[in-house]
CSV table of C-alpha atoms in Angstrom, one decimal:
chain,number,residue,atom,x,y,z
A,1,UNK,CA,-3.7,-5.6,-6.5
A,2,UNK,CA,-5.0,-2.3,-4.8
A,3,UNK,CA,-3.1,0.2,-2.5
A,4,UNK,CA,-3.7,3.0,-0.5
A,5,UNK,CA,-2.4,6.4,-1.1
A,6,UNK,CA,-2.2,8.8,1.7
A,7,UNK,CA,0.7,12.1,2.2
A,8,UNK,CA,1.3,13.6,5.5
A,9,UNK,CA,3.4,16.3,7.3
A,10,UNK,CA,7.0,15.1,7.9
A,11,UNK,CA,7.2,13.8,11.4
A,12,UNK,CA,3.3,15.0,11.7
A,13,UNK,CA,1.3,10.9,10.7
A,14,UNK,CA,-1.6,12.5,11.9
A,15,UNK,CA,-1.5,15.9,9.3
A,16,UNK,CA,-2.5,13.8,6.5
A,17,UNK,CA,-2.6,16.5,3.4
A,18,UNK,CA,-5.5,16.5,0.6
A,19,UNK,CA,-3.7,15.1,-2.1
A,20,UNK,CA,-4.1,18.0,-4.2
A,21,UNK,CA,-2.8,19.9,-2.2
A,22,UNK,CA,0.2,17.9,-0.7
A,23,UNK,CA,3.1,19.9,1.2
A,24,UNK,CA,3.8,23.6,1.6
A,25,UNK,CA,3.9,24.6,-2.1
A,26,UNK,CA,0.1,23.0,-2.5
A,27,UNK,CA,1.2,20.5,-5.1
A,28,UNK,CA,-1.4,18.3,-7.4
A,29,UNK,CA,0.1,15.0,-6.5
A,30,UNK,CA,-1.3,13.6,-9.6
A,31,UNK,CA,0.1,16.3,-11.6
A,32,UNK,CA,3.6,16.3,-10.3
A,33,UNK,CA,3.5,11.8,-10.5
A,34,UNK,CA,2.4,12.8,-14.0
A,35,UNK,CA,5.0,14.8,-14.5
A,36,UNK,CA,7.6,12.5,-12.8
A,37,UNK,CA,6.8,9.5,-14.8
A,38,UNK,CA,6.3,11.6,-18.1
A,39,UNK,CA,10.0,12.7,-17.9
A,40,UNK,CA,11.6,9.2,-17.9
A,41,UNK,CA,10.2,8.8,-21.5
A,42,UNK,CA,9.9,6.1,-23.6
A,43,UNK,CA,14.0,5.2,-23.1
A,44,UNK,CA,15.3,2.1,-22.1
A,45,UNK,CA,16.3,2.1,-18.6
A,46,UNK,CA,18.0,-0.4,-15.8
A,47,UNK,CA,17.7,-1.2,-12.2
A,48,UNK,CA,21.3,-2.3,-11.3
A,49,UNK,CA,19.9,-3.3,-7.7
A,50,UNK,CA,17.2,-5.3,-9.2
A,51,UNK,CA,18.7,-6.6,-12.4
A,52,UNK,CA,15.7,-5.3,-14.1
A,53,UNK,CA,15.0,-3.1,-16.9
A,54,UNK,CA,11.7,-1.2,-18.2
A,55,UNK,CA,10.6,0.9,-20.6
A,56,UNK,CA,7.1,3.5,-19.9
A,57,UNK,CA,4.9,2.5,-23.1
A,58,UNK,CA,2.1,4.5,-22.3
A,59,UNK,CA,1.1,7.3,-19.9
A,60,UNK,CA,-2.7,8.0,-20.2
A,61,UNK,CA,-4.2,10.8,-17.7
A,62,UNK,CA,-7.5,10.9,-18.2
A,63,UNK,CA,-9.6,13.3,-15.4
A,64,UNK,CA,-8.4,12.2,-12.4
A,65,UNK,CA,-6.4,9.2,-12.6
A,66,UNK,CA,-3.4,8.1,-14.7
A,67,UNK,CA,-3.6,4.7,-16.6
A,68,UNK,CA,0.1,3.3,-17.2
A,69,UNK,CA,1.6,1.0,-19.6
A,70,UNK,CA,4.9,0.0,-18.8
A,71,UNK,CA,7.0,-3.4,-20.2
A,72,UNK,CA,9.5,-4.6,-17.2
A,73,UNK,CA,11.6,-7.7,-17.1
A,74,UNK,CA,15.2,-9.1,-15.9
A,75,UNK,CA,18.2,-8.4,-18.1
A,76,UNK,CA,21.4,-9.9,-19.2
A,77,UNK,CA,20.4,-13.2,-18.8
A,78,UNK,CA,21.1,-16.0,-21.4
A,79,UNK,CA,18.0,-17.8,-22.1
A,80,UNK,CA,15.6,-17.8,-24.8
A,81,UNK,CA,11.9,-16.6,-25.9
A,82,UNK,CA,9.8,-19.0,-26.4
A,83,UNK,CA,6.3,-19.0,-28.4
A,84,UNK,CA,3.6,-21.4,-27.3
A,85,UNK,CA,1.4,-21.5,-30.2
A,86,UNK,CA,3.9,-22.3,-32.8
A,87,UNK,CA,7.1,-23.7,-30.7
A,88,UNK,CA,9.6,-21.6,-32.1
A,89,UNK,CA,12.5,-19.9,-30.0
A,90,UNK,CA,14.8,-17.6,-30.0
A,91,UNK,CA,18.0,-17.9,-28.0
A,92,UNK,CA,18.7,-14.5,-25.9
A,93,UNK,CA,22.1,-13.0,-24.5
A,94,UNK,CA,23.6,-10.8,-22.3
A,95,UNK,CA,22.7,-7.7,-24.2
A,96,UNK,CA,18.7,-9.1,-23.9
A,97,UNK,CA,16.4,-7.7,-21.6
A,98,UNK,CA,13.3,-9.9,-21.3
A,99,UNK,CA,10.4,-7.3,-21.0
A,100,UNK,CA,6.5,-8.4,-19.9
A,101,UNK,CA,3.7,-5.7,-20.1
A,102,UNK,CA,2.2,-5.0,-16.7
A,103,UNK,CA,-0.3,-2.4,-16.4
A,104,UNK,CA,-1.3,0.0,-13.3
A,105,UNK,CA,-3.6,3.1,-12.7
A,106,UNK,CA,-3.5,6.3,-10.7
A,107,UNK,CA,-6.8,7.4,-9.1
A,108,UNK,CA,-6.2,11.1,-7.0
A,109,UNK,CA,-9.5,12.2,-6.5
A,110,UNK,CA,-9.7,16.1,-5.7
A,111,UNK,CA,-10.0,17.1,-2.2
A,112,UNK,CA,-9.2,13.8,-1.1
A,113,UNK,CA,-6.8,12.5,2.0
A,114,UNK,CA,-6.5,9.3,0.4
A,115,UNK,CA,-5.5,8.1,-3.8
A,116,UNK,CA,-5.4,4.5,-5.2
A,117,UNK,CA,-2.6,2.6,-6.7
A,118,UNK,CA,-4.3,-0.4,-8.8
A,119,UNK,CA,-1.2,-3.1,-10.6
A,120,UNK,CA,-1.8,-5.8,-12.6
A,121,UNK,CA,0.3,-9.2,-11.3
A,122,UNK,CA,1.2,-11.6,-13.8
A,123,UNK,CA,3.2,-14.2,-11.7
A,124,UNK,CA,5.1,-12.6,-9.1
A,125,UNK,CA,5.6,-9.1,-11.4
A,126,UNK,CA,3.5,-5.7,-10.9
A,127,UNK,CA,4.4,-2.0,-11.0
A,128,UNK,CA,4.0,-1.3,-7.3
A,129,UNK,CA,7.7,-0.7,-6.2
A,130,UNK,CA,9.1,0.4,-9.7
A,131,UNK,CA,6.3,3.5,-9.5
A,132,UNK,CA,7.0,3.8,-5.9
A,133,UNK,CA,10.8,4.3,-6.5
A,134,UNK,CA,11.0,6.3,-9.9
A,135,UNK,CA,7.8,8.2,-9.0
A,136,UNK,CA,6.3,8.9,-5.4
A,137,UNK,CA,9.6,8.7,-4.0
A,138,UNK,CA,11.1,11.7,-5.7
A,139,UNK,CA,7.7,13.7,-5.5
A,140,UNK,CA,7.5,13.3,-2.0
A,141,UNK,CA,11.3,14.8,-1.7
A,142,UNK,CA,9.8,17.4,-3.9
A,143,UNK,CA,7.0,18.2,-2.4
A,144,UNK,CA,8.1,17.8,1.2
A,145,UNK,CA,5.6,15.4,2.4
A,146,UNK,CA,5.9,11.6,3.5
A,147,UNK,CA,4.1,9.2,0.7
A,148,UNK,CA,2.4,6.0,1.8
A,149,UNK,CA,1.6,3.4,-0.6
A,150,UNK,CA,-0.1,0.5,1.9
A,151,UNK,CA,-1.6,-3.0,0.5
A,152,UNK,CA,-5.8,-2.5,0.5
A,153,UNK,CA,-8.8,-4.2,0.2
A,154,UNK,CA,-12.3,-3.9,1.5
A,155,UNK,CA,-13.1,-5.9,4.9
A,156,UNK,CA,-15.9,-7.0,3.3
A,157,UNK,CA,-13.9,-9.0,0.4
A,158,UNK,CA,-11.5,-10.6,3.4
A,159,UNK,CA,-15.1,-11.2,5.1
A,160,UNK,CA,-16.2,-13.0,1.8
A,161,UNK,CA,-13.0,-14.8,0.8
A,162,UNK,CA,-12.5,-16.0,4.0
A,163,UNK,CA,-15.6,-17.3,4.5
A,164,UNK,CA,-15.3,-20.5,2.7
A,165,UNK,CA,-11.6,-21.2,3.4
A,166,UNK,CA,-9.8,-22.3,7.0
A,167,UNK,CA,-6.4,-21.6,8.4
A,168,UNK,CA,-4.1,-24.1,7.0
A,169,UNK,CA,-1.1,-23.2,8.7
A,170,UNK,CA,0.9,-21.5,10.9
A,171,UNK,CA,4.3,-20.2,10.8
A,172,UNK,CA,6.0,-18.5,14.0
A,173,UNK,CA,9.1,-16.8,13.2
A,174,UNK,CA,11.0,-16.5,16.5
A,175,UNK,CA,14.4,-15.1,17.7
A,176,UNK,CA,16.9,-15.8,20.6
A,177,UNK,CA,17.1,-12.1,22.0
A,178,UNK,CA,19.8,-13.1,24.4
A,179,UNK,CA,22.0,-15.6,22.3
A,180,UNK,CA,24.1,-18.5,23.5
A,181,UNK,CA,26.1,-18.7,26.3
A,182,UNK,CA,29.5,-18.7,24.4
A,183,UNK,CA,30.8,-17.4,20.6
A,184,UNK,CA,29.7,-20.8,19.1
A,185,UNK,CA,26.1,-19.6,19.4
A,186,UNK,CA,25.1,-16.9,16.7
A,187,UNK,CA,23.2,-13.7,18.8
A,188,UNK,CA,20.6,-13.1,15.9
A,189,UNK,CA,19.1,-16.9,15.8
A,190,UNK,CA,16.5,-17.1,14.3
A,191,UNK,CA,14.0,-20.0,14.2
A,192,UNK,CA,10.6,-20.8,12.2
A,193,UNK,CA,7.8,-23.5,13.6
A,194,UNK,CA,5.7,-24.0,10.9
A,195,UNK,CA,2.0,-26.1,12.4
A,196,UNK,CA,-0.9,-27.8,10.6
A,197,UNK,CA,-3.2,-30.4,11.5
A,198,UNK,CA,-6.7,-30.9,13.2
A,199,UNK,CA,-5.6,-28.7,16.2
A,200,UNK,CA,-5.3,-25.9,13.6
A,201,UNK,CA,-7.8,-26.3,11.8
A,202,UNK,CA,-10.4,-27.0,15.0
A,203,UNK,CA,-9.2,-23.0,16.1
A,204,UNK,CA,-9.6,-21.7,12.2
A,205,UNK,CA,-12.9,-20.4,12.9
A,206,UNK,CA,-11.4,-17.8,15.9
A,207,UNK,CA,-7.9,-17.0,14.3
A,208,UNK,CA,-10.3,-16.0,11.4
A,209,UNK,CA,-12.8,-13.7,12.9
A,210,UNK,CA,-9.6,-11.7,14.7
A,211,UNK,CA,-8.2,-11.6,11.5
A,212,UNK,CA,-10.9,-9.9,10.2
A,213,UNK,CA,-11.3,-7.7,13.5
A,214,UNK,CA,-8.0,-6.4,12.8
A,215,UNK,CA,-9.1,-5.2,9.4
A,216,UNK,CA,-11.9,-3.4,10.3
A,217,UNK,CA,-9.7,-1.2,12.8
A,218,UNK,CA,-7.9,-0.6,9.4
A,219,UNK,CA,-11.3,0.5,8.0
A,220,UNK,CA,-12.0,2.6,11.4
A,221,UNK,CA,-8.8,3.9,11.8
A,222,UNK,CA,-9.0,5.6,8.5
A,223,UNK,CA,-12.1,7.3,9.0
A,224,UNK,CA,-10.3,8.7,12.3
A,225,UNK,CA,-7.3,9.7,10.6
A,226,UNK,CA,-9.4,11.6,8.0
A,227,UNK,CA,-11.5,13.1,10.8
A,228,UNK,CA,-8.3,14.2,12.7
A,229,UNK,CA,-6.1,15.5,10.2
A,230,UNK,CA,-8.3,19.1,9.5
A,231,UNK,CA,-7.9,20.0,13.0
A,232,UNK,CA,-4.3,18.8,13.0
A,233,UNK,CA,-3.7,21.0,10.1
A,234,UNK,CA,-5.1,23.9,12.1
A,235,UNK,CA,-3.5,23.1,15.5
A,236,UNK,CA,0.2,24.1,13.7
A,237,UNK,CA,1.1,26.4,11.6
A,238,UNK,CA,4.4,27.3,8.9
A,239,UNK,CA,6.7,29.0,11.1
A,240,UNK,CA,8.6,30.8,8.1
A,241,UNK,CA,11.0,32.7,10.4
A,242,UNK,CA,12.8,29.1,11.4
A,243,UNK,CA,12.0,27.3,8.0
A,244,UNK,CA,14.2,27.0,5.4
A,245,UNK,CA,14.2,25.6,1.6
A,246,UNK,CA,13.8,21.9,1.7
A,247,UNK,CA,13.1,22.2,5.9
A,248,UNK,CA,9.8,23.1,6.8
A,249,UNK,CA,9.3,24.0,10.6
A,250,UNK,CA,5.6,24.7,12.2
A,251,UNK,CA,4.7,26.2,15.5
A,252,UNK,CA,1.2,26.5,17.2
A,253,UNK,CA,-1.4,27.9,15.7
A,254,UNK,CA,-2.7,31.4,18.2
A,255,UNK,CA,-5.7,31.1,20.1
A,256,UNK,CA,-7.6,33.4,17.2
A,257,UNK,CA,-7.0,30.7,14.9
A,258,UNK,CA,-6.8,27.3,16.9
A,259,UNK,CA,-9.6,27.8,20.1
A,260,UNK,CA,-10.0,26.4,23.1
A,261,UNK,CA,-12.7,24.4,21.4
A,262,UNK,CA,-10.7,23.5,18.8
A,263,UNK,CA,-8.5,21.9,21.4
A,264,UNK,CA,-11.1,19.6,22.9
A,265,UNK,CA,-12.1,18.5,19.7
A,266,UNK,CA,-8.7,17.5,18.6
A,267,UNK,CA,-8.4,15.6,22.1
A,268,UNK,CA,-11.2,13.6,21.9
A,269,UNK,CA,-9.8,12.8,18.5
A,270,UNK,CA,-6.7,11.6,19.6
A,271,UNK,CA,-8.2,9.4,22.5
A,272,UNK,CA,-10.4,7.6,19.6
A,273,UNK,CA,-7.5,7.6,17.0
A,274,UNK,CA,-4.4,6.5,20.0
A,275,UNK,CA,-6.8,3.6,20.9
A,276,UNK,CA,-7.0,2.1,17.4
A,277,UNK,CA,-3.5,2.3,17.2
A,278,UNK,CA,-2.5,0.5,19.8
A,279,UNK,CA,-5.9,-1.8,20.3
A,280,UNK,CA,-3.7,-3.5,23.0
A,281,UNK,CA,-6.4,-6.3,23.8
A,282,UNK,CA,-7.8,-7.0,20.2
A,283,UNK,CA,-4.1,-7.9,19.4
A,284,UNK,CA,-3.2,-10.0,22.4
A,285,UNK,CA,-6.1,-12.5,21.8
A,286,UNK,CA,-4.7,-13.4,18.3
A,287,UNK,CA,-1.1,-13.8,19.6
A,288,UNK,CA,-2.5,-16.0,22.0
A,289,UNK,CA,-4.9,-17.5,20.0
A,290,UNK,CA,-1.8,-18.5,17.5
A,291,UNK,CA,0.4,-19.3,20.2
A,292,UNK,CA,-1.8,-21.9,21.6
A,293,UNK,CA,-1.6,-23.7,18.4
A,294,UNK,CA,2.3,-23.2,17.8
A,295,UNK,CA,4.0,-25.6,20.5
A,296,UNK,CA,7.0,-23.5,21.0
A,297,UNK,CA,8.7,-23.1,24.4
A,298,UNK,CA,9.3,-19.4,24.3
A,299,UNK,CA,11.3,-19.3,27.4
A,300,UNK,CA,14.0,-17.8,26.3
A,301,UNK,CA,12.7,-16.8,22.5
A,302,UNK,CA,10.2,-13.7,21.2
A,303,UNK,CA,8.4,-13.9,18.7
A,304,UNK,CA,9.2,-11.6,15.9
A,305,UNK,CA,5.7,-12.2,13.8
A,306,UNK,CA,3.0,-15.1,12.1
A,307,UNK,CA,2.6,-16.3,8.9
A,308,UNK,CA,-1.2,-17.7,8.5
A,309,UNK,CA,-1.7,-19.7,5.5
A,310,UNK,CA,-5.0,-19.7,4.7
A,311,UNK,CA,-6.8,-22.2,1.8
A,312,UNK,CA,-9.2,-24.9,1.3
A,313,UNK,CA,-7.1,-27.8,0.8
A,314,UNK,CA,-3.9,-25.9,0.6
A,315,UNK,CA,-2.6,-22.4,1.8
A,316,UNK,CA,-3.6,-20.4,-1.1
A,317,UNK,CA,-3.0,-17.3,0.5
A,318,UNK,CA,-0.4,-15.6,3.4
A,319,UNK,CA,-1.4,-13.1,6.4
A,320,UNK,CA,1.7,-12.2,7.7
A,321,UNK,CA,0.8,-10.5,11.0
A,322,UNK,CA,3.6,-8.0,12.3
A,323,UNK,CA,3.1,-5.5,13.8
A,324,UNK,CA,0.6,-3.1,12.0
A,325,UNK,CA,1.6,-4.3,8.4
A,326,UNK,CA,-1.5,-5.8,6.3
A,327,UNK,CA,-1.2,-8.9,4.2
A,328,UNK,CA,-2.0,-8.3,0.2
A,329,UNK,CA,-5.3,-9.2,-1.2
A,330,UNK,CA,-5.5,-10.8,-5.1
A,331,UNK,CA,-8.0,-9.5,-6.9
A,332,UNK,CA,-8.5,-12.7,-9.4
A,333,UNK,CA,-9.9,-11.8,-13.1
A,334,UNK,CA,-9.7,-15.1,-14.2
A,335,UNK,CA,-8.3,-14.2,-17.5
A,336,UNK,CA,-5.8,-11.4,-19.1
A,337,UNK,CA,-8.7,-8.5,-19.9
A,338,UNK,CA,-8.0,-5.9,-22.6
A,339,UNK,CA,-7.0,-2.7,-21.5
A,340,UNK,CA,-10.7,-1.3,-22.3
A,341,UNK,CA,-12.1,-4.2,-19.6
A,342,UNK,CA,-9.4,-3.4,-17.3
A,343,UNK,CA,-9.8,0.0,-17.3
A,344,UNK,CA,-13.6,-0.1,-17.0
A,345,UNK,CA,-13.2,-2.8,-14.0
A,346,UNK,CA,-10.2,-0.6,-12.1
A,347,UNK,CA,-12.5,2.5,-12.7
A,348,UNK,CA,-15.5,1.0,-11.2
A,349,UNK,CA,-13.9,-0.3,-8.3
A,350,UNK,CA,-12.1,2.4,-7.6
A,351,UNK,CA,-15.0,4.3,-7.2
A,352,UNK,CA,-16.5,2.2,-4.7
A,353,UNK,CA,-13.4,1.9,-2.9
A,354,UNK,CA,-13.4,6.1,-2.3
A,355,UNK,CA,-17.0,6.3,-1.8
A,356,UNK,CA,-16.4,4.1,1.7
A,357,UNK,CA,-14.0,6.4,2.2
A,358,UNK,CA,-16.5,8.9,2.4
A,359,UNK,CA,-15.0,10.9,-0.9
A,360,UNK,CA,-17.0,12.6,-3.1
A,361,UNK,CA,-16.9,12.0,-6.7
A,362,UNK,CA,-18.6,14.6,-8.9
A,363,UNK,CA,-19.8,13.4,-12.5
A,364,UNK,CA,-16.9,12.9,-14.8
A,365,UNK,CA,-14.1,12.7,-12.7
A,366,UNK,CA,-12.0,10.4,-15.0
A,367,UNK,CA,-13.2,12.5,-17.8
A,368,UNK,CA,-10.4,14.3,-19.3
A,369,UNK,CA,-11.1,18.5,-18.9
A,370,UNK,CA,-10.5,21.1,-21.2
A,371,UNK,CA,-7.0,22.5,-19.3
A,372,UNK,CA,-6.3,19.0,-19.2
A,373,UNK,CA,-6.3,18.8,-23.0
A,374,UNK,CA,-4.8,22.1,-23.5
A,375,UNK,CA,-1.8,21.0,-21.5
A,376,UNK,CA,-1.5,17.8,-23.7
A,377,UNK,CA,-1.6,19.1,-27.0
C-alpha cells in the first residue's frame, strides 16, 4: 500500500513545508524519522492499546529513503505455531508474542512538498499506523509541523482497475439526527442499507466515472497546493516577539517582502485551490447518483457516508466515500518478493509516483552519500 506524505504550518493546511526543511528549526524529516525510529532499537516493545508487540529488525537509509524491517504481531494469546511444510506445532502462552515480518520504505526526496510511505500487507497487517505513532507523530511535536500520512495511488491505476470491474454494492450508513420522540428511542441511531442487484449494476458505469472524477481533483488539488504553498510561506512571517518555545506565532509579511503582486497571485490561487476543495457540484451528482439506487426514505435521517463495493462477481474492493477521505488502493505482487525485488519494485514506483508530482530526482538519489556513511560508521 502507498501513502502520501506532506507537513504543513500548524493551523496554516495551505503552508505546506519542503520536507527537508519542515517547521521553524529547518528539520530533515527523513533524518529526524531516522533518528526516531533508530532510538527504539532492536528491544522488545508492547502496544497495551493494541495488544501488539514489535520489535525494529532492520533500519536501512540508503540516499533518500529508509527501507524498514520490522516483526509485529498480537501477544499474550494462548495458541500455537504451526509449520505447514512439516505439520509440526508448538503450543504458545501468555508470555508469547506472535511476531510476522512486514516490511515498509521511506522515500523524502529533497526539496520536495510531498514523501512516500510504501507497507507491505500480509492479511490485514502493515506498518502504516505503528510508524505513524512511534515515528511521525513525535517528529511532528518536535519539529512543530502537522504530519499527513493519506492512502495514494495514481488515477490512472483506479482508471485501469476499474475498468474491468462494476459496482457491486452499496452501503448507506445513515443516522436519526433528531431521535425518537421519547427515552425508549436511542438519539445516536444509526442504520445501514446495504443494495445490490441489476438496478445497481445498470448505474455502475456512472457511479464509476464520478468515482474516478473525484480522484483526479485529488491529483489537481495537489498540484494546487504545491503551487500555493511558496507564496503562502511568503505571505507570513515568524513573529519572534509573540513566539515562544514549542508555540510558534507568524504575522504578515511587509509590503518589501510580500507585494501587491504577490497578493494577486496568492488570490487567484486560492480561488483555484477553495474550488477543488469544496467541488460542490462534482460531489452532489455521486450522492445523488447513489441515493437513487439506495431506496431509503431519508425523511427524517442524513446520511453520514457510502460504502461502494466494487468487483467482478464479488465486491473485491471498498470506496468508502466521506467526506474528503480516499479509499486504499492494493497494490497486488502476486507472491511474497525478496527484499532485493521489493526494494527494486518500491524504488521504481516511487519514482514515478514523484515525478507526477512534478519532483525532481537527480541521479542517485537512493544512493547512499559520503556524510551519509560517515554518520553510520
Amino acid at each position: 500500500m502507498v501513502y502520501l506524505i506532506r507537513a504543513n504550518a500548524p493551523h496554516r493546511s495551505r503552508a505546506l513545508y519542503r520536507l527537508t526543511a519542515c517547521g521553524p528549526g529547518s528539520h530533515d524529516l527523513l533524518d529526524v524519522l531516522h533518528k526516531q525510529i533508530t532510538e527504539l532499537g532492536e528491544d522488545y516493545h508492547s502496544d497495551e492499546k493494541s495488544a501488539d508487540g514489535f520489535r525494529i529488525r532492520e533500519a536501512d537509509r540508503a540516499g533518500r529513503s529508509l527501507w524498514l524491517r520490522v516483526n509485529k504481531g498480537p501477544e499474550g494469546g494462548r495458541g500455537e505455531t504451526y509449520d505447514t511444510e512439516t505439520g509440526v506445532s508448538v503450543d504458545t502462552n501468555e508470555r508469547t508474542a506472535l511476531l510476522s515480518g512486514l516490511r515498509g520504505q521511506l522515500f523524502i526526496p529533497e526539496d520536495s512538498y510531498f514523501g512516500l510511505l510504501f507497507v507491505e500487507r500480509i492479511g490485514v497487517r502493515n506498518l502504516k499506523e505503528l510508524l505513524y505513532t512511534k515515528a511521525m507523530k513525535p517528529s511532528s511535536h518536535y519539529m512543530e509541523a502537522v504530519i499527513r500520512v493519506e492512502a495514494f495511488a495514481e488515477s490512472d491505476d483506479w482508471r485501469r482497475e476499474l475498468q474491468t470491474q462494476q459496482a457491486l454494492r452499496v452501503s448507506e450508513i445513515l443516522y436519526s439526527a433528531e431521535g425518537g420522540q421519547d427515552d425508549s428511542t436511542p438519539q445516536d441511531t444509526v442504520v445501514r442499507v446495504v443494495t445490490e442487484g441489476p438496478g445497481l449494476r445498470r448505474a455502475s458505469r456512472g457511479i464509476k466515472a464520478l468515482i474516478t472524477d473525484r480522484l483526479s481533483r485529488r491529483d489537481k488539488k495537489l498540484d494546487a497546493l504545491a503551487r500555493i504553498a511558496p507564496v503562502e510561506n511568503r505571505r507570513k512571517i515568524v513573529d519572534e516577539k509573540n513566539s515562544e518555545s514549542g508555540h510558534t506565532v507568524y504575522k504578515a509579511a511587509p509590503r518589501s517582502v510580500f507585494t501587491v503582486q504577490d497578493e494577486a497571485e496568492y488570490q487567484a490561487l486560492v480561488v483555484e485551490l477553495t474550488a477543488l476543495e469544496q467541488a460542490e457540484e462534482s460531489d452532489a451528482n455521486l450522492t445523488v447518483a447513489l441515493e437513487a439506487v439506495s431506496p431509503v426514505n431519508r425523511e427524517h435521517l442524513k446520511t453520514k457516508r457510502f460504502e461502494v463495493g466494487i468487483g467482478n462477481e464479488r465486491p473485491e474492493k471498498t470506496f468508502v466515500l466521506e467526506g474528503d477521505a480516499m479509499p486504499q488502493f492494493i497494490y497486488e505482487t502476486g507472491a511474497r518478493l525478496a527484499d532485493s525485488q521489493l526494494r527494486n519494485l518500491w524504488e521504481t514506483h516511487a519514482a514515478k509516483i514523484l515525478r507526477n508530482r512534478g519532483v525532481r530526482l537527480p541521479a542517485g538519489w537512493l544512493q547512499e552519500s559520503k556524510q551519509e556513511q560517515s554518520k553510520n560508521e
